PDB file of C-alpha atoms in Angstrom:
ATOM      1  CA  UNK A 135      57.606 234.992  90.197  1.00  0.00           C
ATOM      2  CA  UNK A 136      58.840 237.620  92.476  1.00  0.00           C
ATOM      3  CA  UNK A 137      60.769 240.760  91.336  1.00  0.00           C
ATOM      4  CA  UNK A 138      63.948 239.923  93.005  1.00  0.00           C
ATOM      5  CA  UNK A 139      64.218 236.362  91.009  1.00  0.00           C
ATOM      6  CA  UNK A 140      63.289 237.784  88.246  1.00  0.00           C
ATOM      7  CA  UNK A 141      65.625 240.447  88.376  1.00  0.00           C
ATOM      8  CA  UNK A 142      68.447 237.821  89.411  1.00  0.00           C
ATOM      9  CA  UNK A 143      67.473 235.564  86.644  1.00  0.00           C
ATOM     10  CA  UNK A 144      68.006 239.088  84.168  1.00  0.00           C
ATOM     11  CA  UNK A 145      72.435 238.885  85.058  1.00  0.00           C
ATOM     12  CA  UNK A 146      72.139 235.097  84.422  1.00  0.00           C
ATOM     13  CA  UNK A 147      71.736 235.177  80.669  1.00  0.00           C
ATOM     14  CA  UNK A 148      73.910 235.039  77.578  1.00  0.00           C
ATOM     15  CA  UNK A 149      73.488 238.800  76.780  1.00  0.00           C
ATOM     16  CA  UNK A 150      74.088 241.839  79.504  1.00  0.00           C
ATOM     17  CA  UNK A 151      70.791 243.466  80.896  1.00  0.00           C
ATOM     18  CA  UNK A 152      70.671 246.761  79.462  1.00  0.00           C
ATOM     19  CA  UNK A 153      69.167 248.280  82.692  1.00  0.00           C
ATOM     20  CA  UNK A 154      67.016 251.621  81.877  1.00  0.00           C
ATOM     21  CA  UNK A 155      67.790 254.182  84.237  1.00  0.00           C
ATOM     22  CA  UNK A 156      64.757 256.719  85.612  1.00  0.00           C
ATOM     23  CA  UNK A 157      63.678 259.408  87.358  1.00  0.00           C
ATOM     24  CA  UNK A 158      59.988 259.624  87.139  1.00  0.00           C
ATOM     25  CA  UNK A 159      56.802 257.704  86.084  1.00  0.00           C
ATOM     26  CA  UNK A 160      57.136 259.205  82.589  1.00  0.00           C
ATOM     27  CA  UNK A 161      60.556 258.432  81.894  1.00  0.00           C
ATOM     28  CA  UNK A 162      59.845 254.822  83.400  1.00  0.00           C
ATOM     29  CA  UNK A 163      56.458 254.522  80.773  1.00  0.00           C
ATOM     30  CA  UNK A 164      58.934 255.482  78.043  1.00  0.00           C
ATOM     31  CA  UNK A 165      61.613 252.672  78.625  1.00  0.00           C
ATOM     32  CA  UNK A 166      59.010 250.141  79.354  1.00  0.00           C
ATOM     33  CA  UNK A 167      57.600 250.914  75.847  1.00  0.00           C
ATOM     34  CA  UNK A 168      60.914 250.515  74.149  1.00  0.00           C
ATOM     35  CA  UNK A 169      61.000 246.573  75.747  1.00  0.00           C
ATOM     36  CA  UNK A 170      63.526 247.137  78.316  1.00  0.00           C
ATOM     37  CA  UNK A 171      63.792 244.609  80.748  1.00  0.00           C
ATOM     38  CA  UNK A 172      64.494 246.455  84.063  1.00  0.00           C
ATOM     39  CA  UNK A 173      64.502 249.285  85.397  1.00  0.00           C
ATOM     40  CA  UNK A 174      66.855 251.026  87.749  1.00  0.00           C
ATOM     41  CA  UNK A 175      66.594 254.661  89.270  1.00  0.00           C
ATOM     42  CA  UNK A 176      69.346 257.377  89.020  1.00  0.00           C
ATOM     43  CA  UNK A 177      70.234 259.118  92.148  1.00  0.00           C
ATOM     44  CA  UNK A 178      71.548 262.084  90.375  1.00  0.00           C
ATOM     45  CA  UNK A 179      68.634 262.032  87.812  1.00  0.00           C
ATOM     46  CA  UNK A 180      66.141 262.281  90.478  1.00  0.00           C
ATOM     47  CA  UNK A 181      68.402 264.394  92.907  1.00  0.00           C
ATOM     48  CA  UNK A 182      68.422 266.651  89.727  1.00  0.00           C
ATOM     49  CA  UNK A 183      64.684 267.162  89.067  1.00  0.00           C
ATOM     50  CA  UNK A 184      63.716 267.804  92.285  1.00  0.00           C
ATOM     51  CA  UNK A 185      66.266 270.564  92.463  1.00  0.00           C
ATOM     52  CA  UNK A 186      68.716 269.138  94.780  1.00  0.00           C
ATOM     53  CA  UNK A 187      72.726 268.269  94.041  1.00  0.00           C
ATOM     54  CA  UNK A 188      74.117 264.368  94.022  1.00  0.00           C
ATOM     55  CA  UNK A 189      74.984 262.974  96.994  1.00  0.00           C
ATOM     56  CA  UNK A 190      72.112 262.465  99.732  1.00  0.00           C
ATOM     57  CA  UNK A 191      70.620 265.826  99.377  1.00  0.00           C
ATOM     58  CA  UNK A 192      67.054 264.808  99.117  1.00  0.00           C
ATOM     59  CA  UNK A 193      65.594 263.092 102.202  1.00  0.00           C
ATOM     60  CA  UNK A 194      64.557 259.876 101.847  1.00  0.00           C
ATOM     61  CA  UNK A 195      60.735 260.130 102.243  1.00  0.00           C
ATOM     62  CA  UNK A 196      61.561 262.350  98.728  1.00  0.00           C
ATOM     63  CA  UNK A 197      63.027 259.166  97.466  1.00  0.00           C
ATOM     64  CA  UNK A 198      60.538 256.875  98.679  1.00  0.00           C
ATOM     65  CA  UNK A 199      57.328 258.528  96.478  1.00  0.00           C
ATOM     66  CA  UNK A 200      59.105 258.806  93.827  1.00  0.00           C
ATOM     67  CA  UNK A 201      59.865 254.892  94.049  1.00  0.00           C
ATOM     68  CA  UNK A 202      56.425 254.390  95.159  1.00  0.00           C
ATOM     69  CA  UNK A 203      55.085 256.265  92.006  1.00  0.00           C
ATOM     70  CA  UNK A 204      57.173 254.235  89.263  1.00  0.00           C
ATOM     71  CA  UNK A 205      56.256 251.024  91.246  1.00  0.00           C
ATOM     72  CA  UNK A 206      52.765 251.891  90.652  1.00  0.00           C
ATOM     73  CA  UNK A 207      52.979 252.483  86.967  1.00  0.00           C
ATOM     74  CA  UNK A 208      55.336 249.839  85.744  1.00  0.00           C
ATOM     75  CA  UNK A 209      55.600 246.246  85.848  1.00  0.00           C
ATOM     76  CA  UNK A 210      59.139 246.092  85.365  1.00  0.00           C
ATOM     77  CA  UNK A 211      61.827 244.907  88.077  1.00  0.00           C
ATOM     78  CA  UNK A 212      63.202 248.009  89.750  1.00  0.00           C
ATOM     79  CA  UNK A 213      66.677 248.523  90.980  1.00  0.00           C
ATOM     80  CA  UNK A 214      66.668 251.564  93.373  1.00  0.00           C
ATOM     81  CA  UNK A 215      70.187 253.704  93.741  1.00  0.00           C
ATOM     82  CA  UNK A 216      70.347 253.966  97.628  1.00  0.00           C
ATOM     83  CA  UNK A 217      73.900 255.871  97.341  1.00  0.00           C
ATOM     84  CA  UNK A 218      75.741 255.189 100.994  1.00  0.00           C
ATOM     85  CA  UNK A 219      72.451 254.106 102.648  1.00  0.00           C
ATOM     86  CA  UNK A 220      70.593 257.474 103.808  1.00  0.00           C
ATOM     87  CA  UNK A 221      71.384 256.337 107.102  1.00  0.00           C
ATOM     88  CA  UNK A 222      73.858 256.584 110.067  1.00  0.00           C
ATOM     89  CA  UNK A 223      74.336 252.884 110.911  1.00  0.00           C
ATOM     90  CA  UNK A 224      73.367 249.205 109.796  1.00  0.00           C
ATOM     91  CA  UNK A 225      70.219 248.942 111.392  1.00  0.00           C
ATOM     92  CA  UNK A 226      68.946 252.518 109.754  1.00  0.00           C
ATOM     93  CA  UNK A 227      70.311 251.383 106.578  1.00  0.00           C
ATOM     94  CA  UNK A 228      68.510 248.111 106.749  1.00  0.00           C
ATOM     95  CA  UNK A 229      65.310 249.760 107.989  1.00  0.00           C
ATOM     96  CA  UNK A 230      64.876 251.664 104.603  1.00  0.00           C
ATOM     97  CA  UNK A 231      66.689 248.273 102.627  1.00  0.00           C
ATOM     98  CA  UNK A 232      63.231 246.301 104.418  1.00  0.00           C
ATOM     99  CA  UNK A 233      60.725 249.023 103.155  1.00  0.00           C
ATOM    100  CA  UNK A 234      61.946 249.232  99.651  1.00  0.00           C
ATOM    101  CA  UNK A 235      62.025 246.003  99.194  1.00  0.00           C
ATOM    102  CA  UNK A 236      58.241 245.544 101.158  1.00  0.00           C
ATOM    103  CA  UNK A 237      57.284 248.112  98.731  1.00  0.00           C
ATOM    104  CA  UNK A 238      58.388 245.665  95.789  1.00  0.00           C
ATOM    105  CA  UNK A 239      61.975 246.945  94.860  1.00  0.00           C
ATOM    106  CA  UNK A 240      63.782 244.039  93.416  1.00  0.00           C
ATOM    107  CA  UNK A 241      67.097 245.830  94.129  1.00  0.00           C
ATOM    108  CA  UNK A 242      69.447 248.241  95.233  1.00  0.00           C
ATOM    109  CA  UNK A 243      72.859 249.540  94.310  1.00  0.00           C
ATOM    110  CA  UNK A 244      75.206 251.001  97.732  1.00  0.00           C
ATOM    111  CA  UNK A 245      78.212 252.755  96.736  1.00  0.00           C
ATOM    112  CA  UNK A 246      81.328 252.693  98.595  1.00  0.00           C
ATOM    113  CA  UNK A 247      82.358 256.138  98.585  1.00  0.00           C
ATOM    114  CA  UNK A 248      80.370 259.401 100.044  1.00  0.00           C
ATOM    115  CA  UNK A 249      80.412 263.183  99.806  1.00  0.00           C
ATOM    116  CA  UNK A 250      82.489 264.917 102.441  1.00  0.00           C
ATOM    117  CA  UNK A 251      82.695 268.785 102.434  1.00  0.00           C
ATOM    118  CA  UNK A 252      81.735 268.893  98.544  1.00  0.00           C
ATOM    119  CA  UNK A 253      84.286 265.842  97.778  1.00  0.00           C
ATOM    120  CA  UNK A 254      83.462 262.179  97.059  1.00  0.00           C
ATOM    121  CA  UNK A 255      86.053 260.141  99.244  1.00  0.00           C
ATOM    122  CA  UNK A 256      85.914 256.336  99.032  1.00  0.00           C
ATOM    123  CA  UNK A 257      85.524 254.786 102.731  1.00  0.00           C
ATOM    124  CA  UNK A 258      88.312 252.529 103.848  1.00  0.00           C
ATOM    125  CA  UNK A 259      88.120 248.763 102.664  1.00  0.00           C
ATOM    126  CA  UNK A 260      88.201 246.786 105.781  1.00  0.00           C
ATOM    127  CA  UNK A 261      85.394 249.485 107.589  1.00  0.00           C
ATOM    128  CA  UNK A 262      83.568 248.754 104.587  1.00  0.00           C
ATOM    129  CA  UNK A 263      83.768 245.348 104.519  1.00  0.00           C
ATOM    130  CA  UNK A 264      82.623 244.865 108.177  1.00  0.00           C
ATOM    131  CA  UNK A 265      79.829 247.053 107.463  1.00  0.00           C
ATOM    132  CA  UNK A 266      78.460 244.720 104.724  1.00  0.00           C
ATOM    133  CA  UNK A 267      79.000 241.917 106.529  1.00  0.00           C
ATOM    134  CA  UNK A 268      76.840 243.223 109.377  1.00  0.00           C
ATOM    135  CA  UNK A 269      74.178 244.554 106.786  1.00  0.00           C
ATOM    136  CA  UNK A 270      74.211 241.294 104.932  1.00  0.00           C
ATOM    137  CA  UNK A 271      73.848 239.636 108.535  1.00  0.00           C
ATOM    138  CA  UNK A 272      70.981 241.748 109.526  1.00  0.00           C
ATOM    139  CA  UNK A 273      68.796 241.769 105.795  1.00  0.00           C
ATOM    140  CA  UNK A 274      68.946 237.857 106.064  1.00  0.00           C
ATOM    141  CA  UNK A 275      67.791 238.018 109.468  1.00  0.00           C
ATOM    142  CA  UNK A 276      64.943 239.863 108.579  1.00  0.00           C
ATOM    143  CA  UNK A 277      64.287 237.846 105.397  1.00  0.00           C
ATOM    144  CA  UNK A 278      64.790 240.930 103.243  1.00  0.00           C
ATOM    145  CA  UNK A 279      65.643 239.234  99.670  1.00  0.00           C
ATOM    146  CA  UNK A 280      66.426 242.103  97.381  1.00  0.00           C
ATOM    147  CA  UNK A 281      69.317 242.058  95.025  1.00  0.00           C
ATOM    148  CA  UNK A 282      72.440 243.616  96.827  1.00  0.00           C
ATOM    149  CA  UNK A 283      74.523 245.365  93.743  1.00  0.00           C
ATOM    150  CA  UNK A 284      77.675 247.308  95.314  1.00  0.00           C
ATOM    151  CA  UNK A 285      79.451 250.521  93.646  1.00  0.00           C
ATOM    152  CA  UNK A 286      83.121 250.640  93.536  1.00  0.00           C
ATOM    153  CA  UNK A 287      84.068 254.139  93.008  1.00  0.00           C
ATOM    154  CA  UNK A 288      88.163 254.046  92.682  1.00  0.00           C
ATOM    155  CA  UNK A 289      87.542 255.070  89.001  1.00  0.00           C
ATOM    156  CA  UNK A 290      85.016 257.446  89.804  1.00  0.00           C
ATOM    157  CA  UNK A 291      87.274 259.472  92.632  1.00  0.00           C
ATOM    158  CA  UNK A 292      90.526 258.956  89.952  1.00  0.00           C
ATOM    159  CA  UNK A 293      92.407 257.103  92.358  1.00  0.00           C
ATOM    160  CA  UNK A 294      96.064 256.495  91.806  1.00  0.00           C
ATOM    161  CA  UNK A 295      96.353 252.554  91.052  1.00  0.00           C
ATOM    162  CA  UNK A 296      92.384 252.195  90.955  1.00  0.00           C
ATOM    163  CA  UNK A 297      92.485 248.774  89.047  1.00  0.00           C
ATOM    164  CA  UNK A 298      94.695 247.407  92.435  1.00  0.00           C
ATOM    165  CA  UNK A 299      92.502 249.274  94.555  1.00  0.00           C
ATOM    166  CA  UNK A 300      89.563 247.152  92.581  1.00  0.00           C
ATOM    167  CA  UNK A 301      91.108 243.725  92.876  1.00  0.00           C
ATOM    168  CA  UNK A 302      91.004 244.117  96.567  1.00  0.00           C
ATOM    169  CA  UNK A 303      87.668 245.770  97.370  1.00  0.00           C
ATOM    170  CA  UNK A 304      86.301 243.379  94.639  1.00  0.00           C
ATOM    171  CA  UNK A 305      87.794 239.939  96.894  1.00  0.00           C
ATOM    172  CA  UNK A 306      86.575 241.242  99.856  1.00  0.00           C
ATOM    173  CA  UNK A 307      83.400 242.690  98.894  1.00  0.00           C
ATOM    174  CA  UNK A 308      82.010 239.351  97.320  1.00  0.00           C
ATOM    175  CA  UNK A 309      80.229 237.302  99.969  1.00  0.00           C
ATOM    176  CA  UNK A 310      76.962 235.295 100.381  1.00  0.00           C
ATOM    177  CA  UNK A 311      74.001 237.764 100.274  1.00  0.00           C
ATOM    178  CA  UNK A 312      75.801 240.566  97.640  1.00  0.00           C
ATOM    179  CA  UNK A 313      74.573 239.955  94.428  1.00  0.00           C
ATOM    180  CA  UNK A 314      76.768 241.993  91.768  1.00  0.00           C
ATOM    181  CA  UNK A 315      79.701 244.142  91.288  1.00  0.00           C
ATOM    182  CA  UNK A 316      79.614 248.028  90.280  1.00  0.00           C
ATOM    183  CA  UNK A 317      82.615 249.329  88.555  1.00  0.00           C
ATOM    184  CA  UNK A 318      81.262 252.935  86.845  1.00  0.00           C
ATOM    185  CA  UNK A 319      84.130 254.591  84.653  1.00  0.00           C
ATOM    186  CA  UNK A 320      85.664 251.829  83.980  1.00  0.00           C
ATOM    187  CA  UNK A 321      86.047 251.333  80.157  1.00  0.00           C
ATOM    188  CA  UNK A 322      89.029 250.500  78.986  1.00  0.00           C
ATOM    189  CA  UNK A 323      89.454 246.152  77.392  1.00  0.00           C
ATOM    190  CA  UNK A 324      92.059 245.499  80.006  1.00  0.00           C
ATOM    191  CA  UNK A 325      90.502 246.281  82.939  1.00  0.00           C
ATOM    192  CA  UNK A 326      87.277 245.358  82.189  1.00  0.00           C
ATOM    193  CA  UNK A 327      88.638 241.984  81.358  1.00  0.00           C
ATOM    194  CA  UNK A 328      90.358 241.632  84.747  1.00  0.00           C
ATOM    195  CA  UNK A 329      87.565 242.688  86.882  1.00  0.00           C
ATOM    196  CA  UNK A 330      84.733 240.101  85.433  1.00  0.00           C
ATOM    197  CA  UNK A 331      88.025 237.481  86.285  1.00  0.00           C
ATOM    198  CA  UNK A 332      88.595 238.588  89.799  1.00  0.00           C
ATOM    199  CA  UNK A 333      84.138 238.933  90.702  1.00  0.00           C
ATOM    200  CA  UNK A 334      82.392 235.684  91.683  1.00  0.00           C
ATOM    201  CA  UNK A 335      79.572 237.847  90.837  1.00  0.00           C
ATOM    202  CA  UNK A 336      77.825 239.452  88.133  1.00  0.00           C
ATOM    203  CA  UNK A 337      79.352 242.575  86.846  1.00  0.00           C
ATOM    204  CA  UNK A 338      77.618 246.094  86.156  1.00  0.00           C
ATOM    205  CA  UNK A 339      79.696 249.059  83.869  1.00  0.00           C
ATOM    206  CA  UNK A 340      78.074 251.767  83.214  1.00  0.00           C
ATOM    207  CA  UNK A 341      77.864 254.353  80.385  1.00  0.00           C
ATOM    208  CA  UNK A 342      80.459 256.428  80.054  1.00  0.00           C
ATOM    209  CA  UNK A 343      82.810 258.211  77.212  1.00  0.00           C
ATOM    210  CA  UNK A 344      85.265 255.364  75.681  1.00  0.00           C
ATOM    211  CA  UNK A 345      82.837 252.794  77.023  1.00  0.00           C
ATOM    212  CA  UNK A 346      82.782 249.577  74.604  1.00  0.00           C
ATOM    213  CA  UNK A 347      80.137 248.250  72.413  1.00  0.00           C
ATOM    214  CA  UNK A 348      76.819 245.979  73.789  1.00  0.00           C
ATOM    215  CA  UNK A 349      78.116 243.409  71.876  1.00  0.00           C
ATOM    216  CA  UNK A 350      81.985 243.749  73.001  1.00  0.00           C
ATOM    217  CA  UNK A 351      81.109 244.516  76.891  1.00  0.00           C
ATOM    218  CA  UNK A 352      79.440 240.669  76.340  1.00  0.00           C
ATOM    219  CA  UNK A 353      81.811 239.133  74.776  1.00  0.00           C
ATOM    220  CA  UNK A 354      84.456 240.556  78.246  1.00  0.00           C
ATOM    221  CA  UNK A 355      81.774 238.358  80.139  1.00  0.00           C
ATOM    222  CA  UNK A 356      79.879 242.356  81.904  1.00  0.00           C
ATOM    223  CA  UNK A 357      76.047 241.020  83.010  1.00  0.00           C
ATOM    224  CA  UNK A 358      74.690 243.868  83.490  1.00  0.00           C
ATOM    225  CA  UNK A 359      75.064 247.737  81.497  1.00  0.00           C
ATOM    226  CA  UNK A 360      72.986 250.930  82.868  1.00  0.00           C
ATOM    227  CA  UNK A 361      72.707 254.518  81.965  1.00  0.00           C
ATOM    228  CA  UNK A 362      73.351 256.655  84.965  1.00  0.00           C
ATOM    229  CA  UNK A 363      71.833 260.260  84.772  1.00  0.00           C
ATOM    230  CA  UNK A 364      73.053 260.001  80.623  1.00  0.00           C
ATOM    231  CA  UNK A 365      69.476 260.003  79.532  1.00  0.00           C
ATOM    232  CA  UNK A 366      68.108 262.353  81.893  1.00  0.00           C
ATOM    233  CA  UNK A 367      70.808 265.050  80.927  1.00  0.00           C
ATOM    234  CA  UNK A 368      70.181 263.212  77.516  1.00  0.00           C
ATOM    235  CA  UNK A 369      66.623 264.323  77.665  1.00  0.00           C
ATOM    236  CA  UNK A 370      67.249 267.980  78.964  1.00  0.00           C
ATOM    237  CA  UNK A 371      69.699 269.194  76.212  1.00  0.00           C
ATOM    238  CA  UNK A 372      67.113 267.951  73.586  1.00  0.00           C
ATOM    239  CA  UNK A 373      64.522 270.145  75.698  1.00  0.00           C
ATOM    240  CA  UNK A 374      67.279 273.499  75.653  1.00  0.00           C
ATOM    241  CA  UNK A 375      67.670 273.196  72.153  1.00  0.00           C
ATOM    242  CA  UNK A 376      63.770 273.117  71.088  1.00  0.00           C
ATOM    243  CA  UNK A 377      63.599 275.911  73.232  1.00  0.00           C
ATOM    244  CA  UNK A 378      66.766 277.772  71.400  1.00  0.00           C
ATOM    245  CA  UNK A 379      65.147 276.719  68.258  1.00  0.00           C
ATOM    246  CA  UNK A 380      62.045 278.594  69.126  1.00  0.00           C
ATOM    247  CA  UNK A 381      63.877 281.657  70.082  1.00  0.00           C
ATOM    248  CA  UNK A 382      65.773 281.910  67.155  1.00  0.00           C
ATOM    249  CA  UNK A 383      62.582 281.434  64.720  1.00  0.00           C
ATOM    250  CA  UNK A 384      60.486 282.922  67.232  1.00  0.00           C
ATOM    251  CA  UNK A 385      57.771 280.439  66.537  1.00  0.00           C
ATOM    252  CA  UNK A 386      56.954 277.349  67.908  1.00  0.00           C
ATOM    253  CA  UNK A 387      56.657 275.452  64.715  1.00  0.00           C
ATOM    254  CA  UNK A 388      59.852 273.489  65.636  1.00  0.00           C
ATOM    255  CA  UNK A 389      57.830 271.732  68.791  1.00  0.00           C
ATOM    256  CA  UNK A 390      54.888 270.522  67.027  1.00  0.00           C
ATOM    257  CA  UNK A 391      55.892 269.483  63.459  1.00  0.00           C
TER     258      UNK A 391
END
C-alpha cells in the first residue's frame, strides 16, 4: 500500500494518530521502536540542530537530506513540516511538494502564517485561499498524491478573536485535495469542540501547556495529535542536566549507571 493511503487511512480510525515528531535518523529509530504509527518532522527541531532559528532559515537542500536520511532508515509514513513552502510562488512550492513526495513523503503540513522582520504574521485569508486553490490545481495536475495538512496559526500569533478568525479560514480552507486541519495552541474544550464541528476534515492539535488528555482530545472527535519540537527540547534538557550532574559530582558515574 502506498505511504500516502496509509497515512490517510491513520486519521480515519476510532482513536487520534499520535504522530511522533523528528529531527534525525536517531530520534526517528527511537519512536519507531516505541510502536508509533507515523512519523512527522519538526521544522523547529531540525532548524534547531543544525544551528539555524524557526522560520525558513535552513535551505531546503538542508531539509531534503535530512528527509532523505529518515526515509532511508524507517518504514514508517512520514509527514514533512514544509512551513510556508520554501518557495516564492505555486509552481516553486509544488516543485519541492513533487520531490518530497517522489522521494516517498506521505505528507506535508503548510502553515498559513510566515516570519516577517523577526515576527510571525498570518497572510490574509482570501490571498491564501487562492493560493491553495492554485497549488491544489497544480499537485493534481501533476499527479502528486501526498497528504495536504494546513496550519492555522491565529492561536499561535495571539490574535484578537482567533476562534472567529478560525471558523473562517477553516470554511474556506477545506476543499478537494487538502487533507486535514492544523490548529496548534489551541487547547481549551470549547474551542476544540467547535473547530472538529466547523472542519469537513480531519483535525490535528498539537502539544501544548493546558492541552487535554489522549483519551479526552478523542472523545472532542481531534484525528490526529503531534509533538512539535516538545521532545527535541524534551531530549536536550535531559542532556543539560546529566551534564550539570556530572559537574556537580565531578564524575561521570551519573551517565553510565
Amino acid at each position: 500500500m502506498r505511504q500516502f493511503q496509509k497515512f490517510k487511512e491513520l486519521h480515519e480510525g476510532s482513536e487520534p494518530l499520535i504522530l511522533g515528531n523528528v529531527w534525525n535518523v536517531q530520534s526517528a529509530r527511537l519512536v519507531e521502536s516505541m510502536n508509533y504509527k507515523a512519523l512527522g518532522t519538526s521544522s523547529a527541531a531540525i532548524a534547531s540542530s543544525l544551528g539555524y532559528s524557526d522560520g525558513q532559515q535552513m535551505s531546503i537542500q538542508e531539509l531534503f537530506l535530512i528527509v532523505g536520511r529518515i526515509l532511508d532508515n524507517s518504514h514508517l509514513p512520514l509527514s514533512v513540516d514544509l512551513e510556508h513552502g520554501y518557495g516564492e510562488n505555486v509552481k516553486q512550492i509544488a516543485d519541492i511538494i513533487e520531490e518530497l513526495h517522489n522521494m516517498g513523503v506521505a505528507g506535508i503540513n503548510l502553515e498559513d502564517s510566515y516570519l516577517q522582520d523577526g515576527i510571525r504574521v498570518q497572510q490574509e485569508v482570501n490571498a491564501y485561499n487562492q493560493f491553495l486553490e492554485k497549488l491544489v490545481s497544480e499537485l493534481q495536475h501533476r499527479r502528486v498524491e501526498i497528504f495536504v495538512n494546513i496550519r492555522i496559526d491565529s492561536f499561535l500569533i495571539n490574535q484578537d478573536n482567533a476562534i472567529t478568525e478560525i471558523e473562517k479560514r477553516i470554511k474556506s480552507f477545506q476543499k478537494d485535495g487538502i487533507h486535514g486541519i492544523f490548529i496548534p495552541g489551541i487547547v481549551k474544550q470549547a474551542d476544540i469542540e467547535q473547530v472538529v464541528a466547523w472542519s469537513a476534515l480531519p483535525v490535528n492539535v498539537m502539544c501544548f501547556p493546558g492541552l487535554p488528555t489522549f483519551a479526552e482530545l478523542s472523545a472532542f472527535g481531534v484525528k490526529r495529535i503531534s509533538m512539535g519540537n516538545f521532545l527535541y527540547e524534551k531530549v536536550y534538557k535531559a542532556g543539560a542536566d546529566f551534564l550539570h550532574t556530572i559537574q556537580q559530582e565531578q564524575s561521570f558515574n551519573s551517565m553510565i549507571s
